[in-house]
Every structure is written in C-alpha cells, then in structure tokens.
C-alpha cells in the first residue's frame, strides 16, 4: 500500500468512527451542528474563493436561506475563481481527465499526487468537473462505506469482502474512481461496465463470486433475471443500488434473485452519498455531511411530504470546490425523523428522478408537464426488463426490452396513450418498439425518459 493510500485509509477509518456517534444526535443537535459547519464552510469560501467573496459581499453573516443559489453553469464558467486552491485551473483538470480516459488509466492514483477529480455524468446537459483533496476524498469514501455498514453489509461477511461494481469503467466517473480506490484500500473490487451484455456480465460475475454487488438498478435487474433463469449463479450477501431511481420492480426482482432487499443509495458526484437505506428500510439523509433543501420552481422551501422541483445542497465537508446552496435538478420529498433503527437523521421519502425527466407535451390549452411516474405506473407492471420513453418531434417512441414473445405490446401502448390523454395531452402519437436493450448514455446509464430538449 502506498503512503497516499495509507494516509487515506487512516483518515477514512477515523471519519467512520467519528461519524457513528452522529447518528444518535437529537434533531436540535443536528440543526446546531449543521449551522456551525455551514458557517465554517462559508468563512473558508469567502476567505479563499474570489467567486464566493464577490457573491456573498454583505451576506457574510446572513442565514443560509438568504444566500443566492449557485448553478452548475456558474460553477463551471467561473471555476478558476470558485476553487480555493489558486494553482488549480479548469483547463489543466480537463486535460488530465481527457488523458486518463484516453489511457484508461488507474483512476485511484491522485492527480499531481494530491487531487482526485471526476466529471459528472452530464445527464442534465452540461458536464461538471469536481475535485477533492485527500481530506475531502476520505470523506467521500467514508460516506459510501457508511451506506455499506447501514445496510448491514460489513457485519454479515466474515471474510474479506469481495465487491463487484456494475456501473462504468470510464476512469473520469466517480463510481469508477471509488471502486478503484476501494480495490487498493479495502477489498478486492471487480469493475464492470453496465453497457456490457448481461450474458458477458454474468460470466464475469460468476467467475468472481462477489459478496457485495453494486450497480445501476437498470443493470441489476437484467442480472437478477439471469440469476432467476439459472444462467447466473452468485450469492451476494448484499446488493446495493446506486445512481438511478430504484423502482419497485427492480427491488422485487433483486430480492427474488438473491434473497435480500437492495440497499438504495442516493448519491451524486457533487455530494457523494446523500442518503441510504437502513436495515429497517428507511432512507436516511446524511444530515451531518450535507444540508438538503427541496425547493419549488421559485426557490421557496417545500415542507416535508411535498416533492420539490429541485434541491439546493450544501456539502459541509467541501473545501477545494465549496458547494453552498448548489442547485441540482433532482425532485425529492423529505419526511420526518424517527425510525425503528434508532438513527435520528431525517427520512428521505422519495427520490423521483430529475426535472429533465418531466416531458413537456402539447395540451388543449398549451403545454402540459408529464411526470415520469405516468410511465412508471404502467411500465413497472409490464413483463419487461427495461424501458425508455423517447420524445420526438412527431410523438413518443416507447422502447421496451426483454418482453417475452406474445407480450401484448399494443395493450401497453394503449395504456400509455390512455394515461397521457388523462393528463390532457393531445396530438402526440405513441409508438412502441421492442428492443434488445435500451440505449445507454456514454456512462452506461439507462435514462428512462429522453426529452427533446436536454
Ligand atoms: Zn432507519
């Protein structure tokens, strides 16, 4: 193990130990700690980042809710002024990312010996570049190991864990960097690409025999089908779903295949892990690491139980690239606190995809916004392994994968058309096409809804 790895591991274990005590904090204590950590972060940002100094002029003592949100476009446009380390230039970082992708380099090796860099998936249009030093990177890693321990994974396997990650092998993606880092620090980790065929993935997984299976739910479900059909034979102790919304059918098929409900992990490149499920099945927000504010279209806070249009996140451990009220297009619904597991962190009731997944379709009086749930409700009950709705100029194409011969595709089409009519949609023909598998983004994600305008 290299000196860098040894230092990372030491920090990671120290954070894990320190964070365990946070889980039983009272709500008042959580709120007080959040405010204190936010104030430290803002002071740091104002002192070292020209962007934040300018942005918060006169707001140095203002409450969090009074600070203007920051968008990804602003962050990328003014990256060199946002970062708190003056030696960092976006141009150099982009060049480094380009090179490691070209060379398929080991992404766990820090750039210039001290920085870990990732590009965000770009599902929301513009790609973002994010950077962490060794302290921050230890926190990112520790947030993911928290998800593993909350899911009961680390305590159930009595020998060194073997992990397989079915996400992306692209070395600029955070999940690839994390699996490579875990491989060198913690346990053997097999990195697979979700865009490989289920048969190929099954062969490699069968040879590796993971204790822990991690992946996009759109990749895990076909693997569960392979297992149920007898073409895959692995016995993971735990299955962890990440990066996409975990639906009821994925969850059901994963449990049927491997006998355990999947741990649902809600994470983004920007924030690391934001929430994950405990063994009682509740998804708790990591309130000691990140402040999550669901807001409506006018940036007004929405109360628990109501789904916001977007979220503002404040990443309390961020320092190199401070993220304070950073805007993301995820639609989430917060709940209250209280869970049989005893953890006091607030529950995240719903993660309903991204605002880009909402289609804008013609209606009698103009345009109607159609939420992806309209498609989920019909297609989740259908005998398919994957689906994708693609908006075209002249209607919607519905791609369905894995439908058995004799499936009533016309009936499915009619059901979707009927639901759209109920939503007030007019003049939008729906066509259905069986496909071998749904197209994935360059990072291997299978978007459920692809609108005309990203
Ligand atoms: Zn719980």
Coordinates of C-alpha atoms and ligand atoms in Angstrom, one line a residue:
X1 CA 0.0 0.0 0.0
X2 CA 1.4 3.4 -1.0
X3 CA 1.9 6.2 1.5
X4 CA -1.1 8.1 0.0
X5 CA -3.3 5.0 0.4
X6 CA -2.2 4.5 3.9
X7 CA -3.0 8.1 4.8
X8 CA -6.4 7.9 3.1
X9 CA -7.2 4.7 4.9
X10 CA -6.3 6.2 8.3
X11 CA -8.5 9.2 7.6
X12 CA -11.3 7.0 6.3
X13 CA -11.4 4.8 9.4
X14 CA -11.1 7.9 11.7
X15 CA -14.1 9.5 10.0
X16 CA -16.2 6.4 10.1
X17 CA -15.6 6.1 13.9
X18 CA -16.4 9.8 14.5
X19 CA -19.5 9.8 12.3
X20 CA -21.0 6.8 14.1
X21 CA -21.7 9.0 17.1
X22 CA -23.6 11.5 14.9
X23 CA -26.3 9.0 14.1
X24 CA -28.0 9.3 17.5
X25 CA -27.8 13.1 17.7
X26 CA -31.1 14.9 18.6
X27 CA -32.8 17.0 16.0
X28 CA -31.7 20.1 17.8
X29 CA -28.1 19.0 17.9
X30 CA -28.2 18.1 14.2
X31 CA -29.5 21.6 13.4
X32 CA -26.9 23.3 15.6
X33 CA -24.0 21.2 14.1
X34 CA -25.2 21.9 10.6
X35 CA -25.3 25.6 11.2
X36 CA -21.8 25.6 12.8
X37 CA -20.4 23.5 9.9
X38 CA -22.1 25.8 7.3
X39 CA -20.6 28.9 8.9
X40 CA -17.1 27.4 8.9
X41 CA -17.5 26.4 5.2
X42 CA -18.7 29.9 4.3
X43 CA -15.9 31.6 6.1
X44 CA -13.4 29.4 4.3
X45 CA -15.0 30.1 0.9
X46 CA -15.2 33.8 1.4
X47 CA -11.6 33.9 2.6
X48 CA -10.1 31.9 -0.3
X49 CA -12.5 32.0 -3.3
X50 CA -12.8 35.2 -5.3
X51 CA -16.2 34.0 -6.6
X52 CA -17.7 33.4 -3.2
X53 CA -16.2 36.6 -1.8
X54 CA -18.0 38.6 -4.5
X55 CA -21.2 36.6 -4.3
X56 CA -21.5 36.9 -0.5
X57 CA -20.5 40.5 -0.2
X58 CA -22.7 41.9 2.5
X59 CA -24.0 38.4 3.3
X60 CA -21.1 37.2 5.4
X61 CA -23.3 36.8 8.4
X62 CA -26.6 36.1 6.6
X63 CA -28.6 32.9 7.3
X64 CA -28.1 30.0 4.8
X65 CA -31.6 30.6 3.4
X66 CA -30.7 34.1 2.4
X67 CA -27.8 33.1 0.2
X68 CA -28.3 33.1 -3.5
X69 CA -28.2 29.5 -5.1
X70 CA -25.2 28.5 -7.2
X71 CA -25.8 26.7 -10.5
X72 CA -23.5 24.2 -12.3
X73 CA -23.2 26.7 -15.2
X74 CA -21.9 29.4 -12.9
X75 CA -19.6 27.0 -11.2
X76 CA -18.1 25.8 -14.4
X77 CA -18.0 29.2 -16.1
X78 CA -16.0 30.7 -13.2
X79 CA -14.3 27.5 -12.0
X80 CA -10.9 29.1 -11.6
X81 CA -12.3 31.7 -9.2
X82 CA -14.5 29.3 -7.3
X83 CA -11.7 26.9 -6.3
X84 CA -9.9 27.8 -3.1
X85 CA -6.5 26.5 -4.3
X86 CA -5.2 29.1 -6.7
X87 CA -3.0 26.6 -8.5
X88 CA -6.0 24.8 -9.9
X89 CA -7.1 25.6 -13.4
X90 CA -10.1 24.1 -15.1
X91 CA -8.1 23.8 -18.4
X92 CA -5.4 21.6 -16.7
X93 CA -8.1 19.5 -15.0
X94 CA -10.0 18.9 -18.2
X95 CA -6.7 17.9 -19.9
X96 CA -5.9 15.5 -17.1
X97 CA -9.4 13.9 -17.4
X98 CA -9.1 13.6 -21.2
X99 CA -5.7 11.9 -20.8
X100 CA -6.8 9.3 -18.2
X101 CA -9.8 8.4 -20.4
X102 CA -7.6 8.1 -23.4
X103 CA -5.1 5.9 -21.5
X104 CA -7.7 4.1 -19.5
X105 CA -5.5 4.9 -16.5
X106 CA -5.9 3.8 -12.9
X107 CA -8.3 6.4 -11.5
X108 CA -7.3 5.8 -7.9
X109 CA -3.9 7.4 -8.4
X110 CA -4.3 11.1 -7.4
X111 CA -3.5 13.8 -10.0
X112 CA -0.3 15.7 -9.1
X113 CA -0.1 13.4 -6.1
X114 CA -2.9 15.1 -4.2
X115 CA -6.2 15.6 -6.1
X116 CA -9.0 13.3 -7.1
X117 CA -11.0 14.5 -10.0
X118 CA -14.3 13.4 -11.5
X119 CA -16.6 14.6 -14.2
X120 CA -20.4 14.4 -13.5
X121 CA -22.5 12.2 -15.7
X122 CA -23.9 15.1 -17.7
X123 CA -27.4 13.8 -17.7
X124 CA -28.5 17.3 -17.1
X125 CA -26.8 18.8 -20.2
X126 CA -23.5 20.4 -19.2
X127 CA -20.9 18.2 -17.6
X128 CA -19.5 19.3 -14.3
X129 CA -15.9 18.8 -13.0
X130 CA -15.4 18.2 -9.3
X131 CA -12.2 18.0 -7.3
X132 CA -11.3 16.8 -3.9
X133 CA -8.1 16.8 -1.8
X134 CA -7.1 13.8 0.4
X135 CA -9.3 15.0 3.4
X136 CA -12.3 15.5 1.2
X137 CA -11.7 12.3 -0.7
X138 CA -11.6 10.4 2.6
X139 CA -15.0 11.9 3.4
X140 CA -16.4 10.9 0.0
X141 CA -15.2 7.3 0.6
X142 CA -16.4 7.3 4.2
X143 CA -19.9 8.3 3.0
X144 CA -20.1 5.3 0.8
X145 CA -18.8 2.9 3.5
X146 CA -21.5 4.3 5.8
X147 CA -24.1 3.1 3.2
X148 CA -22.4 -0.4 3.3
X149 CA -22.5 -0.5 7.1
X150 CA -26.1 0.8 7.4
X151 CA -27.2 -1.9 5.0
X152 CA -25.6 -4.4 7.4
X153 CA -23.2 -5.5 4.7
X154 CA -19.9 -5.2 6.6
X155 CA -21.1 -7.1 9.6
X156 CA -22.6 -10.0 7.6
X157 CA -19.5 -11.1 5.7
X158 CA -16.9 -12.9 7.9
X159 CA -14.0 -12.9 5.5
X160 CA -12.6 -10.1 3.4
X161 CA -15.5 -8.7 1.3
X162 CA -15.3 -9.2 -2.5
X163 CA -17.2 -6.5 -4.3
X164 CA -18.4 -6.2 -7.9
X165 CA -19.5 -2.8 -9.2
X166 CA -21.6 -2.8 -12.4
X167 CA -21.5 0.9 -13.3
X168 CA -19.0 2.3 -15.6
X169 CA -15.3 1.6 -16.2
X170 CA -14.8 5.1 -17.5
X171 CA -12.0 6.5 -15.3
X172 CA -13.4 10.0 -15.2
X173 CA -16.6 8.8 -13.4
X174 CA -16.7 9.0 -9.7
X175 CA -18.0 5.4 -9.3
X176 CA -15.0 4.1 -11.3
X177 CA -12.6 6.1 -9.1
X178 CA -14.3 4.9 -5.9
X179 CA -14.2 1.3 -7.0
X180 CA -10.6 1.6 -7.9
X181 CA -9.8 3.3 -4.6
X182 CA -11.7 0.6 -2.6
X183 CA -9.8 -2.0 -4.6
X184 CA -6.5 -0.6 -3.4
X185 CA -7.6 0.3 0.1
X186 CA -10.3 -2.0 1.4
X187 CA -11.3 -5.1 -0.5
X188 CA -11.0 -6.7 -4.0
X189 CA -13.3 -4.9 -6.3
X190 CA -14.3 -6.1 -9.8
X191 CA -15.2 -3.1 -12.0
X192 CA -17.7 -3.9 -14.8
X193 CA -19.5 -1.8 -17.3
X194 CA -23.2 -1.7 -17.3
X195 CA -23.3 -1.4 -21.0
X196 CA -21.8 -4.9 -21.5
X197 CA -24.3 -7.6 -22.3
X198 CA -26.0 -9.4 -19.4
X199 CA -24.5 -12.7 -20.6
X200 CA -21.0 -11.3 -20.6
X201 CA -21.5 -9.7 -17.2
X202 CA -23.0 -12.9 -15.8
X203 CA -19.9 -14.9 -16.9
X204 CA -17.5 -12.5 -15.2
X205 CA -19.6 -12.2 -12.1
X206 CA -19.9 -16.0 -11.9
X207 CA -16.1 -16.3 -12.0
X208 CA -15.6 -13.6 -9.4
X209 CA -18.4 -14.6 -6.9
X210 CA -18.9 -11.2 -5.2
X211 CA -20.2 -10.8 -1.6
X212 CA -21.4 -7.4 -2.5
X213 CA -23.0 -6.4 -5.8
X214 CA -23.3 -2.7 -6.6
X215 CA -24.8 -1.3 -9.7
X216 CA -27.3 0.9 -11.5
X217 CA -30.7 -0.7 -11.0
X218 CA -31.2 -0.8 -14.8
X219 CA -28.2 -3.1 -14.9
X220 CA -29.0 -5.1 -11.8
X221 CA -32.5 -6.1 -12.9
X222 CA -31.4 -7.9 -16.1
X223 CA -28.7 -9.7 -13.9
X224 CA -31.5 -10.7 -11.5
X225 CA -33.3 -12.1 -14.5
X226 CA -30.2 -14.0 -15.5
X227 CA -29.9 -15.5 -12.0
X228 CA -33.7 -16.4 -11.9
X229 CA -33.3 -18.1 -15.3
X230 CA -30.4 -20.2 -14.0
X231 CA -27.8 -18.5 -16.3
X232 CA -26.0 -16.7 -13.4
X233 CA -25.1 -18.3 -10.1
X234 CA -23.8 -15.9 -7.5
X235 CA -24.8 -15.5 -3.8
X236 CA -24.1 -11.9 -2.8
X237 CA -24.8 -11.1 0.9
X238 CA -25.9 -7.6 -0.1
X239 CA -26.9 -5.7 -3.2
X240 CA -26.6 -2.0 -3.5
X241 CA -28.5 0.1 -6.0
X242 CA -27.0 3.5 -6.9
X243 CA -27.1 6.4 -9.4
X244 CA -30.6 5.8 -10.8
X245 CA -34.1 5.8 -9.2
X246 CA -34.7 2.3 -7.7
X247 CA -38.2 1.3 -8.7
X248 CA -40.5 -1.3 -7.1
X249 CA -40.0 -3.9 -9.9
X250 CA -36.2 -3.7 -9.8
X251 CA -36.3 -4.0 -6.0
X252 CA -38.7 -7.0 -6.2
X253 CA -36.7 -8.9 -8.8
X254 CA -33.4 -8.3 -7.0
X255 CA -34.9 -9.7 -3.8
X256 CA -36.4 -12.6 -5.7
X257 CA -33.0 -13.4 -7.2
X258 CA -30.7 -13.1 -4.2
X259 CA -33.0 -13.2 -1.2
X260 CA -32.1 -9.7 0.1
X261 CA -33.8 -6.3 -0.5
X262 CA -31.4 -4.0 -2.2
X263 CA -29.8 -1.1 -0.2
X264 CA -30.9 2.1 -2.0
X265 CA -28.1 4.6 -2.1
X266 CA -28.8 8.2 -3.3
X267 CA -25.6 9.9 -4.3
X268 CA -24.3 12.3 -6.8
X269 CA -20.8 13.2 -8.0
X270 CA -21.1 16.6 -6.4
X271 CA -22.2 15.5 -2.9
X272 CA -21.0 11.9 -2.6
X273 CA -23.6 9.8 -0.7
X274 CA -26.6 11.9 0.4
X275 CA -28.9 9.2 1.8
X276 CA -29.1 5.4 2.0
X277 CA -31.5 2.8 3.4
X278 CA -31.0 1.2 6.8
X279 CA -32.0 -2.4 7.7
X280 CA -35.5 -1.1 8.6
X281 CA -35.9 0.0 5.0
X282 CA -35.9 3.8 5.6
X283 CA -33.7 6.0 3.6
X284 CA -32.0 8.4 6.0
X285 CA -30.4 11.7 4.9
X286 CA -26.7 12.1 5.9
X287 CA -27.5 15.3 7.7
X288 CA -24.1 15.6 9.3
X289 CA -22.5 15.8 5.8
X290 CA -24.9 17.6 3.6
X291 CA -27.8 20.1 4.0
X292 CA -30.6 19.2 1.6
X293 CA -33.2 21.9 0.8
X294 CA -36.0 20.8 -1.5
X295 CA -37.4 24.0 -3.1
X296 CA -40.2 24.8 -5.6
X297 CA -39.8 26.5 -9.0
X298 CA -39.4 29.9 -7.3
X299 CA -36.8 28.6 -4.9
X300 CA -39.2 28.7 -1.9
X301 CA -38.7 25.8 0.5
X302 CA -41.2 23.0 0.3
X303 CA -42.4 21.3 3.6
X304 CA -41.8 17.6 4.4
X305 CA -44.2 15.4 2.5
X306 CA -44.2 17.6 -0.6
X307 CA -41.9 16.9 -3.6
X308 CA -39.7 19.8 -4.6
X309 CA -38.9 20.9 -8.2
X310 CA -35.2 20.9 -7.4
X311 CA -32.8 20.7 -4.5
X312 CA -30.2 23.0 -3.1
X313 CA -27.3 21.2 -1.4
X314 CA -24.6 22.4 0.9
X315 CA -21.8 19.9 1.2
X316 CA -20.4 20.6 4.6
X317 CA -17.0 18.9 4.1
X318 CA -16.4 20.6 0.7
X319 CA -13.4 23.0 0.7
X320 CA -11.5 22.8 -2.6
X321 CA -14.6 23.5 -4.6
X322 CA -17.1 24.8 -2.0
X323 CA -20.7 23.8 -2.7
X324 CA -23.1 26.1 -0.9
X325 CA -26.8 26.0 -1.9
X326 CA -25.7 24.3 -5.1
X327 CA -28.6 23.7 -7.4
X328 CA -29.5 20.2 -8.6
X329 CA -32.5 19.2 -10.7
X330 CA -33.5 16.2 -8.5
X331 CA -37.1 16.1 -7.4
X332 CA -37.1 14.7 -3.8
X333 CA -39.5 14.6 -0.9
X334 CA -38.3 14.8 2.7
X335 CA -40.1 13.1 5.5
X336 CA -39.8 13.4 9.3
X337 CA -37.4 11.8 11.7
X338 CA -37.9 8.6 13.6
X339 CA -37.1 5.0 12.6
X340 CA -37.0 1.7 14.4
X341 CA -33.3 1.5 13.7
X342 CA -32.7 4.4 16.2
X343 CA -31.0 6.7 13.8
X344 CA -32.2 10.3 14.1
X345 CA -31.4 11.5 10.7
X346 CA -34.5 12.7 8.7
X347 CA -36.0 10.3 6.3
X348 CA -35.9 10.9 2.5
X349 CA -39.3 9.6 1.5
X350 CA -39.0 9.9 -2.2
X351 CA -36.4 10.4 -5.0
X352 CA -38.5 10.9 -8.1
X353 CA -35.9 11.5 -10.7
X354 CA -34.7 14.7 -12.3
X355 CA -36.6 17.6 -13.6
X356 CA -35.3 16.7 -17.1
X357 CA -37.3 13.5 -16.9
X358 CA -40.5 15.6 -16.9
X359 CA -41.8 15.8 -20.5
X360 CA -43.5 18.9 -21.8
X361 CA -46.2 17.8 -24.3
X362 CA -48.9 19.7 -26.2
X363 CA -52.2 20.0 -24.5
X364 CA -55.5 21.7 -25.4
X365 CA -54.6 25.0 -23.7
X366 CA -50.9 24.9 -24.4
X367 CA -48.3 22.7 -22.8
X368 CA -48.7 20.1 -20.0
X369 CA -45.8 18.8 -17.9
X370 CA -45.9 15.0 -17.7
X371 CA -44.2 13.5 -14.7
X372 CA -42.2 10.2 -15.3
X373 CA -44.5 8.5 -12.8
X374 CA -47.1 8.3 -15.5
X375 CA -44.8 5.9 -17.4
X376 CA -43.6 4.2 -14.3
X377 CA -47.1 3.3 -13.2
X378 CA -47.9 1.4 -16.4
X379 CA -44.5 0.0 -17.3
X380 CA -43.4 -1.2 -13.9
X381 CA -46.2 -3.7 -14.0
X382 CA -45.3 -4.8 -17.5
X383 CA -43.2 -8.0 -18.1
X384 CA -40.2 -6.1 -19.5
X385 CA -36.6 -5.8 -18.2
X386 CA -36.1 -2.3 -19.3
X387 CA -37.9 0.6 -21.0
X388 CA -37.2 4.1 -22.3
X389 CA -39.5 6.8 -23.5
X390 CA -38.0 9.0 -26.3
X391 CA -39.7 12.2 -27.2
X392 CA -39.6 13.0 -31.0
X393 CA -40.9 16.0 -32.9
X394 CA -43.8 13.9 -34.1
X395 CA -44.7 11.9 -31.0
X396 CA -43.3 9.5 -28.4
X397 CA -41.3 6.3 -29.0
X398 CA -41.6 3.7 -26.3
X399 CA -38.7 1.3 -26.3
X400 CA -39.2 -1.9 -24.3
X401 CA -36.5 -4.5 -23.7
X402 CA -36.9 -8.1 -22.7
X403 CA -40.6 -8.5 -23.4
X404 CA -41.3 -12.3 -23.7
X405 CA -42.8 -13.4 -27.0
X406 CA -46.5 -12.9 -27.1
X407 CA -46.5 -9.8 -24.8
X408 CA -49.4 -7.5 -25.6
X409 CA -47.3 -4.6 -26.8
X410 CA -50.3 -2.9 -28.3
X411 CA -52.0 -3.1 -25.0
X412 CA -49.1 -1.4 -23.3
X413 CA -49.0 1.3 -25.9
X414 CA -52.7 1.9 -25.5
X415 CA -52.3 2.1 -21.7
X416 CA -49.7 4.8 -22.0
X417 CA -51.7 6.7 -24.6
X418 CA -54.7 6.5 -22.3
X419 CA -52.7 7.9 -19.3
X420 CA -51.4 10.7 -21.5
X421 CA -54.9 11.6 -22.6
X422 CA -56.0 11.7 -18.9
X423 CA -53.1 14.2 -18.4
X424 CA -54.6 16.4 -21.0
X425 CA -52.0 15.6 -23.7
X426 CA -53.3 16.0 -27.3
X427 CA -51.7 15.4 -30.7
X428 CA -48.9 13.1 -29.5
X429 CA -48.9 9.7 -31.1
X430 CA -47.3 6.9 -29.1
X431 CA -45.4 4.1 -30.9
X432 CA -43.9 1.0 -29.3
X433 CA -40.8 -0.8 -30.3
X434 CA -39.4 -4.0 -28.8
X435 CA -35.6 -3.7 -28.5
X436 CA -32.8 -6.0 -27.4
X437 CA -31.7 -3.5 -24.8
X438 CA -32.4 0.2 -24.2
X439 CA -29.7 2.7 -25.3
X440 CA -27.4 3.9 -22.5
X441 CA -25.5 7.2 -22.1
X442 CA -21.8 7.1 -22.7
X443 CA -21.5 6.4 -18.9
X444 CA -23.7 3.4 -19.1
X445 CA -26.8 4.9 -17.5
X446 CA -30.2 4.0 -19.0
X447 CA -32.3 7.1 -18.9
X448 CA -36.0 6.3 -18.6
X449 CA -37.2 9.4 -20.3
X450 CA -35.3 11.3 -23.1
X451 CA -36.9 14.6 -23.8
X452 CA -36.5 16.7 -27.0
X453 CA -34.6 19.4 -25.2
X454 CA -32.0 18.3 -22.7
Ligands
LIG1 ZN1 -33.6 3.6 10.0

